């Protein structure tokens, strides 16, 4: 096995605990648009998909305008995204700093917009550790398509077997597998251990990543 040179991280449910904010935003958007009721669990299961990809999955019986849904969601999200609404999971900053000290390149591949990611990275004190951010608007195809991973590897001229993709949902794991990387699921986010079973590893605490690159 080649030495790990790069770790490609998801954000929502992996670095930042955004679940409550996302679910509240989704429920508010559903109510405003007059869409059929969905449970909090159903809303949370959409995390990992790009906003325009959610309507046909969450509302297969409805003809929902994807762009209208996405615009409504973004507006409500910005209204609810007050200071302190999103916190990092335990041991994230310490682990990222240690991995960077060891020479690992740290990047993010997320279904969130680049602007939103950049704001979180700056506000949560991660800017000094993250080298590259790819958001939903930086790729043509979202997760589980491997485009974001492939673009990242090409940028740094790194082989797939020298990378680990880390995320909390099946979309993250399949993205990494489709790109040929190793994958690590985190059990504390939005995916169950069962849904992450295809990952090479599953960890219960972000700090456990250090054991995978030693």
mmCIF file of N, CA, C and O in Angstrom, residues 12 18 21-26 28 51 71-82 85-86 112 116 119-120:
data_model
loop_
_atom_site.group_PDB
_atom_site.id
_atom_site.type_symbol
_atom_site.label_atom_id
_atom_site.label_comp_id
_atom_site.label_asym_id
_atom_site.label_seq_id
_atom_site.Cartn_x
_atom_site.Cartn_y
_atom_site.Cartn_z
ATOM 1 N N UNK A 12 -20.095 18.528 5.547
ATOM 2 C CA UNK A 12 -21.296 18.323 6.354
ATOM 3 C C UNK A 12 -21.344 16.907 6.922
ATOM 4 O O UNK A 12 -21.362 15.924 6.182
ATOM 5 N N UNK A 18 -23.669 20.086 10.861
ATOM 6 C CA UNK A 18 -24.671 20.942 10.231
ATOM 7 C C UNK A 18 -26.043 20.290 10.139
ATOM 8 O O UNK A 18 -26.967 20.871 9.577
ATOM 9 N N UNK A 21 -29.220 22.250 11.354
ATOM 10 C CA UNK A 21 -29.458 23.427 10.511
ATOM 11 C C UNK A 21 -30.012 23.017 9.144
ATOM 12 O O UNK A 21 -30.945 23.632 8.626
ATOM 13 N N UNK A 22 -29.467 21.972 8.566
ATOM 14 C CA UNK A 22 -29.917 21.505 7.252
ATOM 15 C C UNK A 22 -31.347 20.987 7.326
ATOM 16 O O UNK A 22 -32.182 21.281 6.457
ATOM 17 N N UNK A 23 -31.646 20.209 8.347
ATOM 18 C CA UNK A 23 -32.991 19.651 8.483
ATOM 19 C C UNK A 23 -34.012 20.763 8.707
ATOM 20 O O UNK A 23 -35.087 20.769 8.090
ATOM 21 N N UNK A 24 -33.689 21.728 9.577
ATOM 22 C CA UNK A 24 -34.610 22.844 9.814
ATOM 23 C C UNK A 24 -34.835 23.653 8.543
ATOM 24 O O UNK A 24 -35.959 24.085 8.242
ATOM 25 N N UNK A 25 -33.766 23.845 7.767
ATOM 26 C CA UNK A 25 -33.888 24.581 6.509
ATOM 27 C C UNK A 25 -34.751 23.819 5.514
ATOM 28 O O UNK A 25 -35.622 24.391 4.847
ATOM 29 N N UNK A 26 -34.513 22.515 5.405
ATOM 30 C CA UNK A 26 -35.288 21.695 4.478
ATOM 31 C C UNK A 26 -36.763 21.694 4.840
ATOM 32 O O UNK A 26 -37.638 21.845 3.968
ATOM 33 N N UNK A 28 -38.403 23.969 6.469
ATOM 34 C CA UNK A 28 -38.961 25.297 6.205
ATOM 35 C C UNK A 28 -39.201 25.496 4.712
ATOM 36 O O UNK A 28 -40.216 26.092 4.306
ATOM 37 N N UNK A 51 -28.217 20.470 -4.097
ATOM 38 C CA UNK A 51 -29.583 20.939 -3.891
ATOM 39 C C UNK A 51 -30.489 20.642 -5.084
ATOM 40 O O UNK A 51 -31.637 20.228 -4.911
ATOM 41 N N UNK A 71 -33.078 27.662 -4.759
ATOM 42 C CA UNK A 71 -33.032 29.081 -4.387
ATOM 43 C C UNK A 71 -33.755 29.319 -3.064
ATOM 44 O O UNK A 71 -33.283 30.095 -2.214
ATOM 45 N N UNK A 72 -34.878 28.648 -2.873
ATOM 46 C CA UNK A 72 -35.634 28.787 -1.625
ATOM 47 C C UNK A 72 -34.821 28.258 -0.454
ATOM 48 O O UNK A 72 -34.740 28.888 0.609
ATOM 49 N N UNK A 73 -34.220 27.107 -0.642
ATOM 50 C CA UNK A 73 -33.396 26.510 0.410
ATOM 51 C C UNK A 73 -32.247 27.447 0.786
ATOM 52 O O UNK A 73 -32.000 27.685 1.973
ATOM 53 N N UNK A 74 -31.540 27.955 -0.204
ATOM 54 C CA UNK A 74 -30.389 28.813 0.073
ATOM 55 C C UNK A 74 -30.796 30.052 0.860
ATOM 56 O O UNK A 74 -30.091 30.466 1.792
ATOM 57 N N UNK A 75 -31.911 30.677 0.472
ATOM 58 C CA UNK A 75 -32.356 31.885 1.181
ATOM 59 C C UNK A 75 -32.685 31.577 2.637
ATOM 60 O O UNK A 75 -32.249 32.298 3.545
ATOM 61 N N UNK A 76 -33.417 30.494 2.865
ATOM 62 C CA UNK A 76 -33.791 30.137 4.236
ATOM 63 C C UNK A 76 -32.558 29.731 5.040
ATOM 64 O O UNK A 76 -32.424 30.083 6.215
ATOM 65 N N UNK A 77 -31.650 28.991 4.401
ATOM 66 C CA UNK A 77 -30.427 28.580 5.084
ATOM 67 C C UNK A 77 -29.655 29.798 5.567
ATOM 68 O O UNK A 77 -29.185 29.836 6.714
ATOM 69 N N UNK A 78 -29.510 30.790 4.726
ATOM 70 C CA UNK A 78 -28.773 31.998 5.096
ATOM 71 C C UNK A 78 -29.454 32.732 6.253
ATOM 72 O O UNK A 78 -28.780 33.343 7.092
ATOM 73 N N UNK A 79 -30.792 32.657 6.310
ATOM 74 C CA UNK A 79 -31.523 33.301 7.394
ATOM 75 C C UNK A 79 -31.296 32.571 8.721
ATOM 76 O O UNK A 79 -31.198 33.203 9.778
ATOM 77 N N UNK A 80 -31.222 31.243 8.664
ATOM 78 C CA UNK A 80 -31.088 30.436 9.878
ATOM 79 C C UNK A 80 -29.635 30.240 10.309
ATOM 80 O O UNK A 80 -29.373 29.854 11.453
ATOM 81 N N UNK A 81 -28.704 30.515 9.408
ATOM 82 C CA UNK A 81 -27.285 30.263 9.681
ATOM 83 C C UNK A 81 -26.678 31.387 10.517
ATOM 84 O O UNK A 81 -25.826 32.151 10.059
ATOM 85 N N UNK A 82 -27.116 31.461 11.757
ATOM 86 C CA UNK A 82 -26.627 32.492 12.664
ATOM 87 C C UNK A 82 -25.301 32.058 13.299
ATOM 88 O O UNK A 82 -24.899 30.895 13.186
ATOM 89 N N UNK A 85 -24.386 28.460 14.874
ATOM 90 C CA UNK A 85 -25.337 27.433 14.442
ATOM 91 C C UNK A 85 -24.630 26.148 14.029
ATOM 92 O O UNK A 85 -25.209 25.065 14.098
ATOM 93 N N UNK A 86 -23.382 26.276 13.588
ATOM 94 C CA UNK A 86 -22.604 25.107 13.160
ATOM 95 C C UNK A 86 -21.317 25.036 13.968
ATOM 96 O O UNK A 86 -20.600 26.027 14.098
ATOM 97 N N UNK A 112 -21.869 21.183 -0.944
ATOM 98 C CA UNK A 112 -22.189 22.564 -0.582
ATOM 99 C C UNK A 112 -21.488 23.509 -1.567
ATOM 100 O O UNK A 112 -20.473 23.159 -2.161
ATOM 101 N N UNK A 116 -20.101 28.968 0.380
ATOM 102 C CA UNK A 116 -20.521 28.555 1.715
ATOM 103 C C UNK A 116 -19.407 27.800 2.431
ATOM 104 O O UNK A 116 -19.147 28.022 3.621
ATOM 105 N N UNK A 119 -16.669 30.202 3.584
ATOM 106 C CA UNK A 119 -17.089 30.949 4.764
ATOM 107 C C UNK A 119 -16.947 30.105 6.027
ATOM 108 O O UNK A 119 -16.430 30.581 7.049
ATOM 109 N N UNK A 120 -17.388 28.843 5.954
ATOM 110 C CA UNK A 120 -17.270 27.967 7.119
ATOM 111 C C UNK A 120 -15.805 27.698 7.460
ATOM 112 O O UNK A 120 -15.408 27.719 8.630
#
